[in-house]
């Protein structure tokens, strides 16, 4: 297949003039090899087309939102029907109540729901509700865990004051002693604890928490009158049809959701238990577009498919076979592959690849054969990934390993990435 990214390069050059840095945030390709497309034309099912018209089987799913396939007809139809009636009006439509009811009946710990736009909004809303609950200041987060891009939680320092995080305290993920210590250090003032369902930092292997650690988090919150908050923005509905810590037997007081529950429409949610309702009633949180009815209609339909279909088992089946196939190919071609985390959100890194040059080389070779894998961010599987996509993917990955082994792939570190890893 002949492969070009001329249209993408052209758009990047134009963007450099009118968008700071040409692109910002997690969707910037600044840290990726130049072959990675920055701009896209369209998506359908499990496939995306870049602006040069090249089609890829997509294993990133828009960083999560695509759960049932791009342009999934039932969700598109529900959204279009609501759009025709009205979207942003003087107040919400009936569908807001329907959506809250659907969440409350689906997610075990939830007695109420509030809606906003992005995961960052939902986590910031959780933070203020937790502080309002007992009029306390301190919020506990695991070191390095991503909860969004507001001043209190952004991973990058530019424009952020120490005061923005004056009352955020950190502990080591999955480390019981560290959690106990941070509670002690802030005794009487802990408002809430953010818990990530499993460890899913960029650049690193992923891992699940111990059940005892998750239960300890619950117990410490109870003993200290603090609220436990599960940030399900990334993992939501890919690990369970309920909150991601429900299978561990741990129910939070608050959980935050985003990305996939409207199959790509812009909406996120804060869910809460009865205990947190009074505080949630008091805080002033809002946004001009938070009450849009179209994403809510898309969400109601997406939740119905989450409840009524075997989508999760299909995701798991694809993810498991992909992992097995890649492990076998890597072994055959003599590469050490580290595949970690849940199979539906796979992190794929290479052994002995501190500067990511092998991962970069391999993912570029995959791209050139029509398959998109991210070299350092966990991937996502959708329900539109089936046998055809798996066979095509494994055929392409096999040839990508082969090219790498034959020394045909360009293996060079990315200067911007090296700088970031060295200096944070
Ligand atoms: C765990 C987690 N929390 C919060 C966020 C922030 O969500 P958003 O980018 O929608 O603001 C993300 C985004 O990737 C995330 O992965």
Tab-separated table of C-alpha atoms in Angstrom, residues 73-353:
chain	number	residue	atom	x	y	z
A	73	UNK	CA	-26.352	3.704	14.029
A	74	UNK	CA	-28.688	3.268	17.034
A	75	UNK	CA	-26.847	5.972	18.980
A	76	UNK	CA	-26.656	8.251	15.942
A	77	UNK	CA	-30.413	7.851	15.406
A	78	UNK	CA	-31.236	8.658	19.051
A	79	UNK	CA	-28.969	11.709	18.947
A	80	UNK	CA	-30.421	12.925	15.639
A	81	UNK	CA	-34.006	12.582	16.908
A	82	UNK	CA	-33.217	14.725	19.951
A	83	UNK	CA	-31.197	17.191	17.854
A	84	UNK	CA	-34.279	17.792	15.690
A	85	UNK	CA	-36.345	18.579	18.791
A	86	UNK	CA	-33.767	20.851	20.376
A	87	UNK	CA	-30.351	20.597	21.941
A	88	UNK	CA	-29.296	23.682	23.958
A	89	UNK	CA	-32.474	25.297	25.305
A	90	UNK	CA	-33.426	27.413	28.340
A	91	UNK	CA	-33.277	24.273	30.427
A	92	UNK	CA	-32.721	20.555	30.039
A	93	UNK	CA	-35.084	18.196	28.236
A	94	UNK	CA	-36.856	15.183	29.754
A	95	UNK	CA	-33.933	13.068	28.614
A	96	UNK	CA	-31.778	14.437	31.465
A	97	UNK	CA	-34.031	12.766	34.042
A	98	UNK	CA	-34.149	9.575	31.966
A	99	UNK	CA	-30.363	9.513	31.836
A	100	UNK	CA	-30.007	10.060	35.591
A	101	UNK	CA	-32.555	7.266	36.180
A	102	UNK	CA	-30.643	4.950	33.844
A	103	UNK	CA	-27.365	5.585	35.677
A	104	UNK	CA	-28.947	5.167	39.117
A	105	UNK	CA	-30.483	1.842	38.124
A	106	UNK	CA	-27.265	0.626	36.476
A	107	UNK	CA	-24.438	1.688	38.809
A	108	UNK	CA	-24.775	0.038	42.226
A	109	UNK	CA	-23.408	2.799	44.433
A	110	UNK	CA	-25.298	5.618	42.677
A	111	UNK	CA	-28.404	7.307	44.088
A	112	UNK	CA	-28.091	10.452	41.989
A	113	UNK	CA	-26.317	11.819	38.903
A	114	UNK	CA	-25.094	15.193	37.653
A	115	UNK	CA	-23.792	15.894	34.165
A	116	UNK	CA	-21.072	18.007	32.628
A	117	UNK	CA	-18.838	17.813	29.574
A	118	UNK	CA	-15.381	16.335	30.210
A	119	UNK	CA	-13.683	14.057	32.683
A	120	UNK	CA	-11.862	17.069	34.108
A	121	UNK	CA	-15.222	18.766	34.858
A	122	UNK	CA	-16.554	15.651	36.567
A	123	UNK	CA	-13.444	15.285	38.742
A	124	UNK	CA	-13.436	18.985	39.656
A	125	UNK	CA	-17.100	18.673	40.589
A	126	UNK	CA	-16.272	15.594	42.724
A	127	UNK	CA	-13.542	17.610	44.439
A	128	UNK	CA	-15.872	20.449	45.440
A	129	UNK	CA	-18.629	18.059	46.553
A	130	UNK	CA	-16.108	16.167	48.724
A	131	UNK	CA	-14.877	19.425	50.265
A	132	UNK	CA	-18.425	20.662	50.831
A	133	UNK	CA	-19.423	17.367	52.506
A	134	UNK	CA	-17.707	18.075	55.849
A	135	UNK	CA	-16.210	21.501	55.104
A	136	UNK	CA	-12.695	20.098	54.779
A	137	UNK	CA	-9.804	20.971	52.516
A	138	UNK	CA	-7.511	18.007	51.823
A	139	UNK	CA	-7.926	15.826	48.760
A	140	UNK	CA	-5.773	12.707	48.412
A	141	UNK	CA	-4.546	11.484	45.006
A	142	UNK	CA	-2.102	8.774	43.941
A	143	UNK	CA	1.213	10.182	42.709
A	144	UNK	CA	1.293	10.287	38.909
A	145	UNK	CA	-2.378	9.334	38.464
A	146	UNK	CA	-4.087	11.356	35.748
A	147	UNK	CA	-7.367	13.026	36.738
A	148	UNK	CA	-7.547	15.811	34.161
A	149	UNK	CA	-6.178	19.162	33.060
A	150	UNK	CA	-7.422	21.672	35.668
A	151	UNK	CA	-4.903	23.594	37.810
A	152	UNK	CA	-5.381	21.168	40.733
A	153	UNK	CA	-4.589	18.057	38.699
A	154	UNK	CA	-2.775	18.848	35.432
A	155	UNK	CA	0.465	16.896	35.021
A	156	UNK	CA	2.359	19.818	33.443
A	157	UNK	CA	3.688	22.733	35.532
A	158	UNK	CA	3.312	25.715	33.137
A	159	UNK	CA	0.916	28.348	34.476
A	160	UNK	CA	0.228	26.466	37.701
A	161	UNK	CA	0.869	27.889	41.180
A	162	UNK	CA	1.858	25.859	44.241
A	163	UNK	CA	-1.279	27.373	45.824
A	164	UNK	CA	-3.431	25.577	43.231
A	165	UNK	CA	-2.388	22.300	44.868
A	166	UNK	CA	-1.940	23.540	48.409
A	167	UNK	CA	-4.476	21.064	49.719
A	168	UNK	CA	-3.811	18.119	47.452
A	169	UNK	CA	-1.727	15.417	49.168
A	170	UNK	CA	-0.233	12.386	47.477
A	171	UNK	CA	0.267	8.696	48.231
A	172	UNK	CA	1.730	5.765	46.291
A	173	UNK	CA	-0.845	3.810	44.302
A	174	UNK	CA	-1.573	0.346	45.681
A	175	UNK	CA	0.601	0.973	48.753
A	176	UNK	CA	-1.375	0.472	51.963
A	177	UNK	CA	1.259	2.035	54.247
A	178	UNK	CA	1.492	5.132	52.112
A	179	UNK	CA	-2.289	5.566	52.181
A	180	UNK	CA	-2.433	5.111	55.961
A	181	UNK	CA	0.430	7.620	56.396
A	182	UNK	CA	-1.177	10.336	54.282
A	183	UNK	CA	-4.447	9.991	56.210
A	184	UNK	CA	-2.464	10.361	59.462
A	185	UNK	CA	-0.563	13.375	58.168
A	186	UNK	CA	-3.855	15.144	57.419
A	187	UNK	CA	-5.913	13.754	60.272
A	188	UNK	CA	-9.268	15.494	60.647
A	189	UNK	CA	-9.017	17.321	57.327
A	190	UNK	CA	-9.329	14.686	54.591
A	191	UNK	CA	-12.314	15.550	52.389
A	192	UNK	CA	-11.922	12.847	49.751
A	193	UNK	CA	-9.671	10.247	48.132
A	194	UNK	CA	-9.410	9.819	44.362
A	195	UNK	CA	-9.020	6.186	43.371
A	196	UNK	CA	-8.051	5.029	39.893
A	197	UNK	CA	-9.635	1.658	38.990
A	198	UNK	CA	-6.257	0.270	37.879
A	199	UNK	CA	-2.884	1.854	37.319
A	200	UNK	CA	-2.920	3.257	33.788
A	201	UNK	CA	-0.186	5.854	33.493
A	202	UNK	CA	1.273	6.708	30.087
A	203	UNK	CA	4.800	5.314	29.384
A	204	UNK	CA	4.484	2.568	32.034
A	205	UNK	CA	3.223	-0.967	32.445
A	206	UNK	CA	-0.315	-1.092	33.798
A	207	UNK	CA	-1.394	-3.101	36.838
A	208	UNK	CA	-4.451	-3.867	38.904
A	209	UNK	CA	-4.705	-2.866	42.577
A	210	UNK	CA	-4.800	-5.473	45.364
A	211	UNK	CA	-8.318	-6.056	46.647
A	212	UNK	CA	-7.049	-5.411	50.207
A	213	UNK	CA	-5.752	-1.997	49.133
A	214	UNK	CA	-9.107	-1.056	47.577
A	215	UNK	CA	-10.926	-2.220	50.723
A	216	UNK	CA	-8.495	-0.303	52.917
A	217	UNK	CA	-9.265	2.866	50.941
A	218	UNK	CA	-12.965	2.316	51.665
A	219	UNK	CA	-12.335	1.639	55.379
A	220	UNK	CA	-10.070	4.649	55.862
A	221	UNK	CA	-12.646	6.908	54.230
A	222	UNK	CA	-15.361	5.537	56.530
A	223	UNK	CA	-13.251	5.878	59.669
A	224	UNK	CA	-12.238	9.430	58.752
A	225	UNK	CA	-15.566	10.677	57.397
A	226	UNK	CA	-14.027	11.267	53.952
A	227	UNK	CA	-15.580	10.469	50.578
A	228	UNK	CA	-14.127	7.762	48.334
A	229	UNK	CA	-14.155	8.827	44.673
A	230	UNK	CA	-13.531	6.318	41.862
A	231	UNK	CA	-12.317	8.058	38.698
A	232	UNK	CA	-13.905	5.843	36.052
A	233	UNK	CA	-13.415	8.386	33.262
A	234	UNK	CA	-11.007	6.179	31.344
A	235	UNK	CA	-11.959	2.650	32.395
A	236	UNK	CA	-15.737	3.112	32.814
A	237	UNK	CA	-17.830	0.301	31.261
A	238	UNK	CA	-14.758	-1.423	29.850
A	239	UNK	CA	-14.134	-3.438	33.023
A	240	UNK	CA	-17.723	-3.949	34.180
A	241	UNK	CA	-21.286	-2.870	33.446
A	242	UNK	CA	-21.114	-1.195	36.849
A	243	UNK	CA	-18.504	0.958	38.590
A	244	UNK	CA	-15.047	-0.552	38.004
A	245	UNK	CA	-14.422	-1.286	41.703
A	246	UNK	CA	-17.789	-3.067	42.108
A	247	UNK	CA	-16.218	-6.461	41.148
A	248	UNK	CA	-13.706	-5.885	43.994
A	249	UNK	CA	-16.619	-5.426	46.409
A	250	UNK	CA	-15.755	-1.758	46.976
A	251	UNK	CA	-18.448	0.891	46.544
A	252	UNK	CA	-17.361	4.518	46.374
A	253	UNK	CA	-19.385	7.518	47.562
A	254	UNK	CA	-18.728	9.326	44.281
A	255	UNK	CA	-17.677	8.126	40.847
A	256	UNK	CA	-16.762	10.138	37.784
A	257	UNK	CA	-17.488	9.092	34.206
A	258	UNK	CA	-16.740	10.428	30.769
A	259	UNK	CA	-15.422	9.339	27.437
A	260	UNK	CA	-17.421	6.266	26.383
A	261	UNK	CA	-20.916	6.371	27.865
A	262	UNK	CA	-22.390	8.385	24.988
A	263	UNK	CA	-20.246	6.635	22.344
A	264	UNK	CA	-18.366	9.822	21.475
A	265	UNK	CA	-20.945	12.531	22.204
A	266	UNK	CA	-19.666	15.183	24.615
A	267	UNK	CA	-20.908	14.454	28.100
A	268	UNK	CA	-19.473	13.320	31.441
A	269	UNK	CA	-21.042	12.525	34.792
A	270	UNK	CA	-20.644	12.623	38.535
A	271	UNK	CA	-22.571	9.887	40.325
A	272	UNK	CA	-23.073	9.825	44.065
A	273	UNK	CA	-24.516	7.899	46.945
A	274	UNK	CA	-27.112	9.173	49.404
A	275	UNK	CA	-24.362	10.214	51.835
A	276	UNK	CA	-23.017	12.795	49.372
A	277	UNK	CA	-26.379	14.161	48.196
A	278	UNK	CA	-26.608	17.067	50.641
A	279	UNK	CA	-23.196	18.426	49.620
A	280	UNK	CA	-23.986	17.945	45.928
A	281	UNK	CA	-27.153	20.044	46.418
A	282	UNK	CA	-25.147	22.923	47.882
A	283	UNK	CA	-22.288	23.393	45.415
A	284	UNK	CA	-22.654	25.747	42.442
A	285	UNK	CA	-21.471	23.891	39.352
A	286	UNK	CA	-22.655	24.599	35.831
A	287	UNK	CA	-21.781	25.309	32.202
A	288	UNK	CA	-23.552	26.760	29.178
A	289	UNK	CA	-23.426	23.425	27.362
A	290	UNK	CA	-23.696	20.993	30.271
A	291	UNK	CA	-27.428	20.485	29.707
A	292	UNK	CA	-27.326	19.765	25.974
A	293	UNK	CA	-30.003	17.200	25.230
A	294	UNK	CA	-28.375	15.544	22.204
A	295	UNK	CA	-25.444	13.935	24.086
A	296	UNK	CA	-27.907	12.893	26.805
A	297	UNK	CA	-30.067	11.089	24.254
A	298	UNK	CA	-26.925	9.435	22.864
A	299	UNK	CA	-25.998	8.401	26.411
A	300	UNK	CA	-29.412	6.873	27.180
A	301	UNK	CA	-29.131	4.734	24.049
A	302	UNK	CA	-25.499	3.797	24.756
A	303	UNK	CA	-26.401	2.744	28.320
A	304	UNK	CA	-29.204	0.591	26.930
A	305	UNK	CA	-26.697	-1.236	24.732
A	306	UNK	CA	-24.338	-1.577	27.700
A	307	UNK	CA	-27.170	-3.176	29.722
A	308	UNK	CA	-28.725	-5.330	27.039
A	309	UNK	CA	-25.925	-6.611	24.796
A	310	UNK	CA	-22.864	-8.853	25.117
A	311	UNK	CA	-20.573	-5.966	24.105
A	312	UNK	CA	-18.258	-6.469	27.098
A	313	UNK	CA	-17.692	-10.142	26.376
A	314	UNK	CA	-16.974	-9.267	22.730
A	315	UNK	CA	-14.429	-6.640	23.773
A	316	UNK	CA	-12.779	-9.163	26.091
A	317	UNK	CA	-12.735	-11.840	23.416
A	318	UNK	CA	-11.050	-9.537	20.887
A	319	UNK	CA	-8.613	-8.191	23.486
A	320	UNK	CA	-7.622	-11.659	24.666
A	321	UNK	CA	-7.025	-12.997	21.154
A	322	UNK	CA	-5.107	-9.856	20.185
A	323	UNK	CA	-2.842	-10.233	23.222
A	324	UNK	CA	-2.236	-13.921	22.533
A	325	UNK	CA	-1.554	-13.288	18.839
A	326	UNK	CA	0.894	-10.451	19.519
A	327	UNK	CA	2.722	-12.460	22.202
A	328	UNK	CA	3.134	-15.348	19.796
A	329	UNK	CA	4.368	-13.137	16.950
A	330	UNK	CA	6.765	-11.197	19.171
A	331	UNK	CA	8.217	-14.467	20.468
A	332	UNK	CA	8.579	-15.842	16.940
A	333	UNK	CA	10.401	-12.726	15.759
A	334	UNK	CA	12.550	-12.485	18.869
A	335	UNK	CA	11.082	-9.400	20.533
A	336	UNK	CA	10.224	-9.056	24.215
A	337	UNK	CA	6.760	-7.523	24.404
A	338	UNK	CA	5.275	-6.263	27.670
A	339	UNK	CA	1.471	-6.418	27.375
A	340	UNK	CA	-0.157	-5.239	30.593
A	341	UNK	CA	-3.486	-4.153	32.039
A	342	UNK	CA	-6.944	-5.412	31.098
A	343	UNK	CA	-7.019	-6.919	27.585
A	344	UNK	CA	-9.726	-4.402	26.601
A	345	UNK	CA	-7.364	-1.502	27.443
A	346	UNK	CA	-4.014	-2.944	26.417
A	347	UNK	CA	-0.699	-1.275	27.125
A	348	UNK	CA	1.872	-2.603	24.637
A	349	UNK	CA	5.523	-1.777	25.370
A	350	UNK	CA	8.810	-3.417	24.411
A	351	UNK	CA	11.508	-4.833	26.688
A	352	UNK	CA	14.822	-2.949	26.725
A	353	UNK	CA	13.242	0.103	25.125
